Short mmCIF file of N, CA and C in Angstrom, two decimals:
data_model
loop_
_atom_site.label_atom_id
_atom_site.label_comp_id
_atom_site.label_asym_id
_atom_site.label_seq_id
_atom_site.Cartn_x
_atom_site.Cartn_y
_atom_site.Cartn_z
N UNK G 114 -75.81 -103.82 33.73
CA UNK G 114 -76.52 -103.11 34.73
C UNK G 114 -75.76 -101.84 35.12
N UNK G 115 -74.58 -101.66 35.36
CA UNK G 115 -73.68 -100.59 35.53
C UNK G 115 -73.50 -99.87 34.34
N UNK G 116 -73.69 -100.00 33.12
CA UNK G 116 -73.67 -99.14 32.25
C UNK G 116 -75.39 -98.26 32.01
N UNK G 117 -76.20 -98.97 32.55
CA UNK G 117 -77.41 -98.52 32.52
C UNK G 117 -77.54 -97.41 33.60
N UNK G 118 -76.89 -97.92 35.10
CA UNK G 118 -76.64 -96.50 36.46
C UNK G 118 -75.92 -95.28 35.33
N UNK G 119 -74.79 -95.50 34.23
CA UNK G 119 -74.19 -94.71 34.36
C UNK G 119 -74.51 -93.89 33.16
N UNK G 120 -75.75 -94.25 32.40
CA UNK G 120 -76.34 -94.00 31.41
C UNK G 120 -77.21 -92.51 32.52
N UNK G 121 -77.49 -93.22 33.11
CA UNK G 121 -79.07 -92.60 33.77
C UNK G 121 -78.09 -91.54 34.37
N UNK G 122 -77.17 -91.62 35.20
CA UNK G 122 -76.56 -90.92 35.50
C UNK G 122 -75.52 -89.65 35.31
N UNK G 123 -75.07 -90.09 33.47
CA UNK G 123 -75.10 -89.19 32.63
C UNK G 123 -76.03 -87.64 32.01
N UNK G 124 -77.08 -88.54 32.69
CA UNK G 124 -78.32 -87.59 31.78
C UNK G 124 -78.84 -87.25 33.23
N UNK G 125 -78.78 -87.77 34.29
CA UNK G 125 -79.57 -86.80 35.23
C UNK G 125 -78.50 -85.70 36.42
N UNK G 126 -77.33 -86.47 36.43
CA UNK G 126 -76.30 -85.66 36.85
C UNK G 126 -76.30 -83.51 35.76
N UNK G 127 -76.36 -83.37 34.55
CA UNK G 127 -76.15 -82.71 33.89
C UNK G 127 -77.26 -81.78 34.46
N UNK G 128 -78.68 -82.45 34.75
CA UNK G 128 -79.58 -82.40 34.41
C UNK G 128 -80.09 -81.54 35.68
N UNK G 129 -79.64 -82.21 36.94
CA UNK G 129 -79.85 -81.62 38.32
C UNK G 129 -78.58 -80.40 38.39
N UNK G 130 -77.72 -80.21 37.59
CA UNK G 130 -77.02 -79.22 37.41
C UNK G 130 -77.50 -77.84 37.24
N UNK G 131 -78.26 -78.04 35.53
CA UNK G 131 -79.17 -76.96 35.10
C UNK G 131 -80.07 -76.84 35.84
N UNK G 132 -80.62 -77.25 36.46
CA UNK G 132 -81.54 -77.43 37.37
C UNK G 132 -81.42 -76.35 38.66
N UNK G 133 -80.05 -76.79 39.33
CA UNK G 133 -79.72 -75.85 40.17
C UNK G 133 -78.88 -74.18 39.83
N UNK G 134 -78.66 -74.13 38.38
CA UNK G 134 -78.32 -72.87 38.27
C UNK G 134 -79.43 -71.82 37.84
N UNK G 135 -80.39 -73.14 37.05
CA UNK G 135 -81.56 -71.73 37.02
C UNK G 135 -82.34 -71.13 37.98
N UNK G 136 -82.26 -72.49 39.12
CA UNK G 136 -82.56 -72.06 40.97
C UNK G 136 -82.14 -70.61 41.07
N UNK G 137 -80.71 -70.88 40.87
CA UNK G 137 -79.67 -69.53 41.32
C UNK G 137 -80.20 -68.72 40.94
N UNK G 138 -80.24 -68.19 39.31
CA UNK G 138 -81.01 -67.08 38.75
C UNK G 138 -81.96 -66.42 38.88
N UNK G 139 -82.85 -67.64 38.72
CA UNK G 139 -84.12 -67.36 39.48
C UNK G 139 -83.98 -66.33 40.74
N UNK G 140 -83.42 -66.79 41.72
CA UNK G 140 -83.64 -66.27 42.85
C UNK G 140 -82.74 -64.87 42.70
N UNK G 141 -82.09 -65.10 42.66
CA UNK G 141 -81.44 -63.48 42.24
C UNK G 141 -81.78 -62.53 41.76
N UNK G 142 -82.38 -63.55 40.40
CA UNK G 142 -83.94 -62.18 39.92
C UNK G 142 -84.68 -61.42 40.52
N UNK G 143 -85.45 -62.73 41.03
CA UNK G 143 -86.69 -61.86 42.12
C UNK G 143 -85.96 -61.44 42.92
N UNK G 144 -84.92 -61.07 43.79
CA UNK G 144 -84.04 -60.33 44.73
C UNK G 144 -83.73 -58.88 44.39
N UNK G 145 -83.43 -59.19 42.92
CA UNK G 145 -83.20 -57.50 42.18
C UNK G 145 -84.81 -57.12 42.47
N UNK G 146 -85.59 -58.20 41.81
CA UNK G 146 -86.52 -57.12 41.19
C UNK G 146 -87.25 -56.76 42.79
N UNK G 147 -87.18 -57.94 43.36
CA UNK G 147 -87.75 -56.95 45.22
C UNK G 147 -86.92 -55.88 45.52
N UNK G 148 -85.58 -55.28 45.36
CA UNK G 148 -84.84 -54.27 45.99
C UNK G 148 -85.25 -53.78 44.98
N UNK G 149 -84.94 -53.39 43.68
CA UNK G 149 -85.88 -52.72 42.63
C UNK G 149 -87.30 -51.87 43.19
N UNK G 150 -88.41 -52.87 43.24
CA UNK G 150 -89.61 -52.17 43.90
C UNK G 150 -89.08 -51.62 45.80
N UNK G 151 -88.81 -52.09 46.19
CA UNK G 151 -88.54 -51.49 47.98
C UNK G 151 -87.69 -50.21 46.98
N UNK G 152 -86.80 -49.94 45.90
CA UNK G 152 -86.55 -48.49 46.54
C UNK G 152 -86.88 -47.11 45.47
N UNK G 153 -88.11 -48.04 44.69
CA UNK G 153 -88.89 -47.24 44.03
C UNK G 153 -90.29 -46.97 44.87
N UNK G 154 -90.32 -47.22 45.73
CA UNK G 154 -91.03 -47.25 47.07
C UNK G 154 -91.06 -46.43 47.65
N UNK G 155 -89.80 -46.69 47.99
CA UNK G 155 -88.98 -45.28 49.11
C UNK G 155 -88.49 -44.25 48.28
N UNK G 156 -88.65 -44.30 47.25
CA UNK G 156 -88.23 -42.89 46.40
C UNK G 156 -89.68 -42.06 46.59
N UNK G 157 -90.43 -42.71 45.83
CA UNK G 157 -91.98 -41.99 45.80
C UNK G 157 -92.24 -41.21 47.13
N UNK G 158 -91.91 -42.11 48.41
CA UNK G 158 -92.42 -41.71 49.54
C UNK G 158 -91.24 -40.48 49.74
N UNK G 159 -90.31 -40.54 49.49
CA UNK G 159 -89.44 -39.49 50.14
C UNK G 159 -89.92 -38.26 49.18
N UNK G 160 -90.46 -38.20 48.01
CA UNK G 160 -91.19 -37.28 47.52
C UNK G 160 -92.01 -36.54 48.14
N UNK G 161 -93.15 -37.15 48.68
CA UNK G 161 -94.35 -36.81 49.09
C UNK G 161 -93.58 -36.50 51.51
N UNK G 162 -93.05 -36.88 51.19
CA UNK G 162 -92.30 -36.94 52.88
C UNK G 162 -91.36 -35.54 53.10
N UNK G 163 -90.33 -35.35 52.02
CA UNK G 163 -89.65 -34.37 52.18
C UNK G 163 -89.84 -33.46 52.33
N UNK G 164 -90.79 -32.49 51.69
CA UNK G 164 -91.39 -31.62 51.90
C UNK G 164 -91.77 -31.17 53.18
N UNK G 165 -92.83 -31.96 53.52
CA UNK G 165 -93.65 -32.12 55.14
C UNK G 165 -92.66 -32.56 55.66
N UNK G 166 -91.40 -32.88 55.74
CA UNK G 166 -90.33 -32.85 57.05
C UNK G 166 -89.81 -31.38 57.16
N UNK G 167 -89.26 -30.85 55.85
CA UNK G 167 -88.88 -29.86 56.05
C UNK G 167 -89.91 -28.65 55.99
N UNK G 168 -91.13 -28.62 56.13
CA UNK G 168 -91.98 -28.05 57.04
C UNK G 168 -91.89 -27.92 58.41
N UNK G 169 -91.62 -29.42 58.73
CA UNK G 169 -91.47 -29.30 60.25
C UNK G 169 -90.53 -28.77 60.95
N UNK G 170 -89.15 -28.62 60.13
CA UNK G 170 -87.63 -27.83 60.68
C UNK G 170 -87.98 -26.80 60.39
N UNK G 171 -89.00 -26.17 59.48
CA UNK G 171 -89.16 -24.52 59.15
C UNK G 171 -89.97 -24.03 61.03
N UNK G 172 -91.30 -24.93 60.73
CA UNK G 172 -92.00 -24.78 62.18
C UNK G 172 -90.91 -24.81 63.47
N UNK G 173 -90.65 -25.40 63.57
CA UNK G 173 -89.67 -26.01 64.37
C UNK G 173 -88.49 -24.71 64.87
N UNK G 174 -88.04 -24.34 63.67
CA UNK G 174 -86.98 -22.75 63.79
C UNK G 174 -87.97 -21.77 64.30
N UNK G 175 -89.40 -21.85 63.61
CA UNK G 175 -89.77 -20.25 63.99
C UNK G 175 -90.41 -20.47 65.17
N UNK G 176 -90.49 -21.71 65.99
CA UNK G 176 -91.04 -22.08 67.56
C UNK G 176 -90.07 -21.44 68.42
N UNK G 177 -88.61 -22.14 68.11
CA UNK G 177 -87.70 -21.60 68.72
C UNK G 177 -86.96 -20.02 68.63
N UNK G 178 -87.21 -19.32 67.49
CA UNK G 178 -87.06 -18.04 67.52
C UNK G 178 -87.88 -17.12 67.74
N UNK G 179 -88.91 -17.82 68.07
CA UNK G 179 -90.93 -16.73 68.55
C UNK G 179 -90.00 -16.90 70.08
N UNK G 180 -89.60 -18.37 70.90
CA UNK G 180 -89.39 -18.38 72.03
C UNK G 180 -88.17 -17.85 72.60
N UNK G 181 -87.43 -17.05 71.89
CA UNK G 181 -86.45 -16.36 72.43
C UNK G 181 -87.20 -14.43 73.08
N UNK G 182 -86.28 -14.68 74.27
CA UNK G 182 -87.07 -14.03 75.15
C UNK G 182 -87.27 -12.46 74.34
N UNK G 183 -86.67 -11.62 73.81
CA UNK G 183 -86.93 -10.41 72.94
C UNK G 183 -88.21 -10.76 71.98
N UNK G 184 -88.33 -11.63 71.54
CA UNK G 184 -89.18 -12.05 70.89
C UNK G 184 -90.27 -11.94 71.35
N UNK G 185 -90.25 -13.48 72.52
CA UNK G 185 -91.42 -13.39 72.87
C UNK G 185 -92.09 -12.10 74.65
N UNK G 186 -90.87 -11.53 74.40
CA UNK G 186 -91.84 -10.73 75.60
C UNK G 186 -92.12 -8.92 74.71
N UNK G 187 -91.83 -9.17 73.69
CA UNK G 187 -92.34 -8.01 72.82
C UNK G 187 -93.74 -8.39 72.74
N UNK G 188 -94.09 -9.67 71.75
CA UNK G 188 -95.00 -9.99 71.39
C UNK G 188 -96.53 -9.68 72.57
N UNK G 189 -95.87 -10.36 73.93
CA UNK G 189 -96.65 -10.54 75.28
C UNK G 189 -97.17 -9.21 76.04
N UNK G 190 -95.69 -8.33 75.83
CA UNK G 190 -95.90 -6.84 76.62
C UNK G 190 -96.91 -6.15 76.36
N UNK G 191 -97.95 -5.86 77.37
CA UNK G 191 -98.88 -4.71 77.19
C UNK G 191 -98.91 -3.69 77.93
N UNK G 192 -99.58 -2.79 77.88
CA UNK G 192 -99.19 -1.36 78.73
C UNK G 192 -100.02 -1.69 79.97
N UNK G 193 -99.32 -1.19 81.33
CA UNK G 193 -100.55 -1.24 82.27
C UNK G 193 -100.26 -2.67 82.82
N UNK G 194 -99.66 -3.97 81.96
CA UNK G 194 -99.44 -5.08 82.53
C UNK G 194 -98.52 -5.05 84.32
N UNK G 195 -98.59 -6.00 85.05
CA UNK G 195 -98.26 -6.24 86.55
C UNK G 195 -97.20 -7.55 86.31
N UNK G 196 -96.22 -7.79 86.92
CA UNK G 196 -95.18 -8.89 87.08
C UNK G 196 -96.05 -10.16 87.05
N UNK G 197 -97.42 -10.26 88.08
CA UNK G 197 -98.42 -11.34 87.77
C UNK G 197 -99.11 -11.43 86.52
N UNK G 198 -99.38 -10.46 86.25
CA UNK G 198 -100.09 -10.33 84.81
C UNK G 198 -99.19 -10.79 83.58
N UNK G 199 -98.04 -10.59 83.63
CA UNK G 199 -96.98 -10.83 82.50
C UNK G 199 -96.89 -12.40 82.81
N UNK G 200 -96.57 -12.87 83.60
CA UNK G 200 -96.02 -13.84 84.26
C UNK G 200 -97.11 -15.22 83.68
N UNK G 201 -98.23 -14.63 83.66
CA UNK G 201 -99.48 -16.09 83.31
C UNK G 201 -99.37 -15.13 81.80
N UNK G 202 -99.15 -14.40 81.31
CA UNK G 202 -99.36 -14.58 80.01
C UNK G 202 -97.86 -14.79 79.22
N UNK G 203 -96.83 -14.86 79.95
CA UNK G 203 -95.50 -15.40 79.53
C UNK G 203 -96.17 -16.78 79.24
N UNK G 204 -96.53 -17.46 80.28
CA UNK G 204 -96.45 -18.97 80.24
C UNK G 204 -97.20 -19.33 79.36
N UNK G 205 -98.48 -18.28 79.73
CA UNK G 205 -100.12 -18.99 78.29
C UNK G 205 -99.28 -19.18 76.78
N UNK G 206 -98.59 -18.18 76.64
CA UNK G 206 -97.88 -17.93 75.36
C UNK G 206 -96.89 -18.82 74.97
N UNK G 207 -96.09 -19.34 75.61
CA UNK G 207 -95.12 -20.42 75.56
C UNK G 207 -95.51 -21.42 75.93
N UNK G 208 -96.95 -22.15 76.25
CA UNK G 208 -97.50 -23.01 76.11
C UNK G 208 -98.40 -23.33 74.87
N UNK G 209 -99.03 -22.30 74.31
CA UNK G 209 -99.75 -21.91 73.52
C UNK G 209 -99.12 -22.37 71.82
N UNK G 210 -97.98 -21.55 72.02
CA UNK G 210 -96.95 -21.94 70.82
C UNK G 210 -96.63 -23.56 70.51
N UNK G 211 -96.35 -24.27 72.08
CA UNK G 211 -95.28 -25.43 71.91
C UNK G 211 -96.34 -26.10 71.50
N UNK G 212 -98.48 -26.44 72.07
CA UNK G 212 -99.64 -26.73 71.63
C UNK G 212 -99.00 -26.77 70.26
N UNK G 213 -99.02 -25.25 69.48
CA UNK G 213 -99.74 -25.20 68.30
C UNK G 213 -98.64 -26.19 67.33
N UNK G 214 -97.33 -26.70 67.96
CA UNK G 214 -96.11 -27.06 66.82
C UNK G 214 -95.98 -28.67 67.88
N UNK G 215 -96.85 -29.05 68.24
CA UNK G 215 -96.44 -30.35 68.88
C UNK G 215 -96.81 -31.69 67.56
N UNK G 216 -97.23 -31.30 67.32
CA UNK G 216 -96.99 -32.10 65.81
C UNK G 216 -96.08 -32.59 64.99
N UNK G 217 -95.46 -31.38 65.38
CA UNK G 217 -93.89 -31.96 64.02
C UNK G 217 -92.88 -32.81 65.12
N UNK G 218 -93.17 -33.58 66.11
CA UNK G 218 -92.10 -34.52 66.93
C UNK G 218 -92.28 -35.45 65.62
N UNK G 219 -93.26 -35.62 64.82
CA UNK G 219 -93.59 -37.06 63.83
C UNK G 219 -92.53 -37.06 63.19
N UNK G 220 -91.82 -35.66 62.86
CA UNK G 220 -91.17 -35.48 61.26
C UNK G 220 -89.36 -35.42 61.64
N UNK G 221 -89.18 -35.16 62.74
CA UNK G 221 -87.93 -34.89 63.47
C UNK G 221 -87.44 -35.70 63.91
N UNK G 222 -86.03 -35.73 64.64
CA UNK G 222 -85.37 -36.81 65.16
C UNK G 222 -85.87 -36.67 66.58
N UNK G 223 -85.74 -38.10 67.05
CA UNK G 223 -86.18 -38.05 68.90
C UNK G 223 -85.23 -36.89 69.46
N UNK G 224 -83.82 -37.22 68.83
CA UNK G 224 -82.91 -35.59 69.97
C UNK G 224 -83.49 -34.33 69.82
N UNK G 225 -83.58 -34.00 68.63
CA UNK G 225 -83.91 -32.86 68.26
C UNK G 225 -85.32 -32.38 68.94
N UNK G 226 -85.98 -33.02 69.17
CA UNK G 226 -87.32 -33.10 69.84
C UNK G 226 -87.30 -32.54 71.29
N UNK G 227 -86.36 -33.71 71.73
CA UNK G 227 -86.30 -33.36 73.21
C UNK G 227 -85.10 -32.44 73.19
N UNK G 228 -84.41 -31.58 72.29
CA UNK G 228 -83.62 -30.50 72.74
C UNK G 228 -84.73 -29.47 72.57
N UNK G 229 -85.73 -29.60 71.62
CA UNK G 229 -86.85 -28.40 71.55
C UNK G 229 -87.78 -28.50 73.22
N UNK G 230 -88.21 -29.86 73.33
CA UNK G 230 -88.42 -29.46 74.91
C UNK G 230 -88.18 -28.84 76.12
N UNK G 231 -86.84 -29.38 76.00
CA UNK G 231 -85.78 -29.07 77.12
C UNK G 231 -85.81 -27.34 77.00
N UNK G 232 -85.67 -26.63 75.52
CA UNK G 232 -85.92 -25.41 75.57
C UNK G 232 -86.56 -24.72 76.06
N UNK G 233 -88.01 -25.42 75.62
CA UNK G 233 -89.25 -25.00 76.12
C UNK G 233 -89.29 -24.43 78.03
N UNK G 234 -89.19 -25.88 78.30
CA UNK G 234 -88.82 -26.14 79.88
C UNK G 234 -88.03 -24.98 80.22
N UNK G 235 -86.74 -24.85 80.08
CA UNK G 235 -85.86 -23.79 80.42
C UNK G 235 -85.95 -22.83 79.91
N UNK G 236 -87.34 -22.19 79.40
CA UNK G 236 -87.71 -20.97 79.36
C UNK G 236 -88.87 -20.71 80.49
N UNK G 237 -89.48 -21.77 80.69
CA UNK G 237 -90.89 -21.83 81.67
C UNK G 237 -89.90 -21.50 82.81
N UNK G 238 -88.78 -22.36 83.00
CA UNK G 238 -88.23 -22.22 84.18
C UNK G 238 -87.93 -20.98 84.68
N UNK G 239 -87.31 -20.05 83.80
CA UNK G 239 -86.58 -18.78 83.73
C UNK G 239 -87.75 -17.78 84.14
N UNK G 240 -88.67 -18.12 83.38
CA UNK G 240 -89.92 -16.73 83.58
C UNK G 240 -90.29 -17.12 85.12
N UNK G 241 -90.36 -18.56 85.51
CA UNK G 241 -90.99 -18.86 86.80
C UNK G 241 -90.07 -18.08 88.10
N UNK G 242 -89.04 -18.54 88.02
CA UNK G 242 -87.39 -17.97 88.85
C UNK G 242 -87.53 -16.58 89.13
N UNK G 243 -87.97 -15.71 87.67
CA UNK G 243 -87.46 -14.54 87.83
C UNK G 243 -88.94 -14.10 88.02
N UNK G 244 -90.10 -14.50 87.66
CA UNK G 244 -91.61 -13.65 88.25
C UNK G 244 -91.83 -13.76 90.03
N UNK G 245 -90.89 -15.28 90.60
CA UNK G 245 -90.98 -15.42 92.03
C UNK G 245 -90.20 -14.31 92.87
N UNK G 246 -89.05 -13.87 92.10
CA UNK G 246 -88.00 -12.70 92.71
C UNK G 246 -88.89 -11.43 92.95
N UNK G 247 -89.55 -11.00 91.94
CA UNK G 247 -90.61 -9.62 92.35
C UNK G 247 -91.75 -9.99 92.66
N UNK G 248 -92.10 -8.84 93.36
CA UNK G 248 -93.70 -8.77 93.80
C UNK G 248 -94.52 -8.46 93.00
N UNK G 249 -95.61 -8.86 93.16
CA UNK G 249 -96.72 -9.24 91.84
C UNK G 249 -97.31 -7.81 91.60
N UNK G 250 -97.24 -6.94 92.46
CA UNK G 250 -97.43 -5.61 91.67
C UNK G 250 -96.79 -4.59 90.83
N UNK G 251 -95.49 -5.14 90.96
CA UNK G 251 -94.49 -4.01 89.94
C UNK G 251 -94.79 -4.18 88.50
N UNK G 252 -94.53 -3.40 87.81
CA UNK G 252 -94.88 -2.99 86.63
C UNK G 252 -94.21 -4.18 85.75
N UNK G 253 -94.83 -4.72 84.23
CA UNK G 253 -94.11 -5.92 84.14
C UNK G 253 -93.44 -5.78 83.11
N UNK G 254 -92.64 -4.76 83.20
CA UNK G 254 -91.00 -3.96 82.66
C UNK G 254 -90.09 -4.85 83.51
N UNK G 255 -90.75 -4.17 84.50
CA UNK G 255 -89.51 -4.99 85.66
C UNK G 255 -88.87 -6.45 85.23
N UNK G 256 -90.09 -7.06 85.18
CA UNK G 256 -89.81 -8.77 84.74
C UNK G 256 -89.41 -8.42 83.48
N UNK G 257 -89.63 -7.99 82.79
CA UNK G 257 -89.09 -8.57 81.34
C UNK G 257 -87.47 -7.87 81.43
N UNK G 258 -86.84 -6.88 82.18
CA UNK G 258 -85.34 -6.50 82.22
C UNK G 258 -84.77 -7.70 82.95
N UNK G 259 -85.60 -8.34 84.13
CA UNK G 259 -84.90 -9.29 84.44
C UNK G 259 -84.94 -10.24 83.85
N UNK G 260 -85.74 -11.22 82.92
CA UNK G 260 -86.04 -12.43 82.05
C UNK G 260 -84.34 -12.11 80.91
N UNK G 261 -84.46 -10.92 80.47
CA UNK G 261 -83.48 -10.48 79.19
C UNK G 261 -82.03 -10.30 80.02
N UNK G 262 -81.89 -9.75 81.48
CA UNK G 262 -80.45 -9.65 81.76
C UNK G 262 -79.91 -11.27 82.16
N UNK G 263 -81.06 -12.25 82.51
CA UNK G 263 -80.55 -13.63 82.89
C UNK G 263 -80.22 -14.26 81.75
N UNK G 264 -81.37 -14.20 80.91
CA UNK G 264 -80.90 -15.13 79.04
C UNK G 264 -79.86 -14.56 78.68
N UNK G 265 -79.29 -12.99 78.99
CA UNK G 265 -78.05 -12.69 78.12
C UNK G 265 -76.83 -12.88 78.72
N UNK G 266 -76.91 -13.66 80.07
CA UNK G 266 -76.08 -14.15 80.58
C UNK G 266 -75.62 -15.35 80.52
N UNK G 267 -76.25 -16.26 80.51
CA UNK G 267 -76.23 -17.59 79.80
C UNK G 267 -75.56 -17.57 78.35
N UNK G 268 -74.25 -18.22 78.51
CA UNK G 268 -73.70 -18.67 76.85
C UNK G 268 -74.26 -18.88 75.64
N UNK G 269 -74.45 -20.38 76.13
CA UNK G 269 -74.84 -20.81 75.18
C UNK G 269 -76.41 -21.59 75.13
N UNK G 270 -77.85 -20.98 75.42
CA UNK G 270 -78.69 -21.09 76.01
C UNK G 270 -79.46 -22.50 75.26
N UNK G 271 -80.08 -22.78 75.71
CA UNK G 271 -80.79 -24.25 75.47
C UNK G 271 -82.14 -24.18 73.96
N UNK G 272 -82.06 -22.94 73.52
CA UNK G 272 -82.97 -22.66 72.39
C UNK G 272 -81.67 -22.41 71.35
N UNK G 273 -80.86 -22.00 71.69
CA UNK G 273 -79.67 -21.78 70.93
C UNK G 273 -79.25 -23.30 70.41
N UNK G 274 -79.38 -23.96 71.50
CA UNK G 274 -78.30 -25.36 71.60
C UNK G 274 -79.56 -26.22 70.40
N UNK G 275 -80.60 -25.99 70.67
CA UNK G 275 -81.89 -26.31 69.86
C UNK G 275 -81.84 -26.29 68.53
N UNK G 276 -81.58 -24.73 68.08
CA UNK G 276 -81.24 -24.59 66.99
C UNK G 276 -80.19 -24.96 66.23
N UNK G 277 -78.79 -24.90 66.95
CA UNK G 277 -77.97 -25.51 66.19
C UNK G 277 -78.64 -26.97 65.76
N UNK G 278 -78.61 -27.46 66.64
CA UNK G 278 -79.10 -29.20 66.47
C UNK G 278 -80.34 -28.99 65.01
N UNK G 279 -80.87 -28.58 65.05
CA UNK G 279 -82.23 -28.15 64.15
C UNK G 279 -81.27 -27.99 62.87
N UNK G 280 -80.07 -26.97 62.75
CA UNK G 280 -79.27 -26.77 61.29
C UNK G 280 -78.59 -28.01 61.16
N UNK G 281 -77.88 -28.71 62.15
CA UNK G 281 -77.10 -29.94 61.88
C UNK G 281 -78.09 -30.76 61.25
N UNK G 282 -78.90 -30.90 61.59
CA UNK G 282 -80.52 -31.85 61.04
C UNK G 282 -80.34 -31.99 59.48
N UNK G 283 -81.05 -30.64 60.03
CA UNK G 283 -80.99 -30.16 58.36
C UNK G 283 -80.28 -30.49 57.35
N UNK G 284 -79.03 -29.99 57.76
CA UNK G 284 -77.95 -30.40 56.72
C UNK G 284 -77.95 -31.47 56.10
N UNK G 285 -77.90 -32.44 56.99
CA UNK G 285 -77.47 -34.15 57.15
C UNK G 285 -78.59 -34.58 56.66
N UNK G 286 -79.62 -33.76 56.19
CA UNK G 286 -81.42 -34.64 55.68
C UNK G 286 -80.80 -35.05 54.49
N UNK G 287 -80.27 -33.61 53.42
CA UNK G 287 -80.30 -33.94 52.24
C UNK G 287 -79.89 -34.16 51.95
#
């Protein structure tokens, strides 16, 4: 009777062996071949993705360099304009812009996002500050020498700080 356990046991000991190494294989296989497909996956997609991100850092730069104040109070200045008159079309315009590029938060990092806000903001702020200092009838020269002598006083200004962050981005994408 004990040579019969050790018969059986011969042949199924070996047996639950192979058994458990082709387990192993097995599973290891399908492990490659799942990380295999996940990053032929993510290759394809970063194809069709890369592009349209770095769309969005292109948008993204020329938001923040339309919103630098030379920029944008060239663009805004008309002849005949009033400190009130400049003043709602400062803002229409720097609202108008941030509208037309609010899209690319999808493609960007959350900081980078909210340093483009924060820009935004602390330009609304600046035109608001300095259109409350004059009276709404002076010529809107006036405001725009004061909008340009406050931004060129400021260091290192918050569209600046934007942009760097926007090149560090960048860099670090590819």
């Amino acid at each position: 009777m004990l040579n019969f356990f050790l018969e059986i046991a011969k042949i199924t000991i070996p047996g639950l062996l192979v058994l458990f190494a082709a387990y192993r294989v097995m599973r290891d296989l399908l492990r490659n071949a799942e990380r295999s497909r996940y990053y032929e996956i993510k290759k394809e997609t970063a194809k069709t993705l890369n592009p349209v991100r770095l769309t969005a850092y292109e948008r993204i730069a020329l938001f923040l360099e339309r919103m630098k104040p030379e920029s944008l109070l060239i663009r805004v200045q008309t002849p005949g304009l009033t400190v009130h008159a400049m003043h709602v079309a400062l803002l229409a315009a720097i609202r108008e812009e941030f509208e037309h590029n609010v899209t690319q938060q999808i493609y960007v990092s959350t900081e980078l996002w909210l340093l483009t806000k924060n820009a935004k903001e602390s330009l609304i702020q600046l035109v608001n500050t300095s259109a409350q200092e004059l009276p709404d009838e002076l010529p809107a020269l006036e405001l725009s020498k004061l909008i340009i002598d406050r931004y060129s006083a400021v260091e290192n200004t918050p569209i600046d700080m934007a942009l760097a962050a926007l090149k560090d981005e960048v860099k670090s994408f590819r």
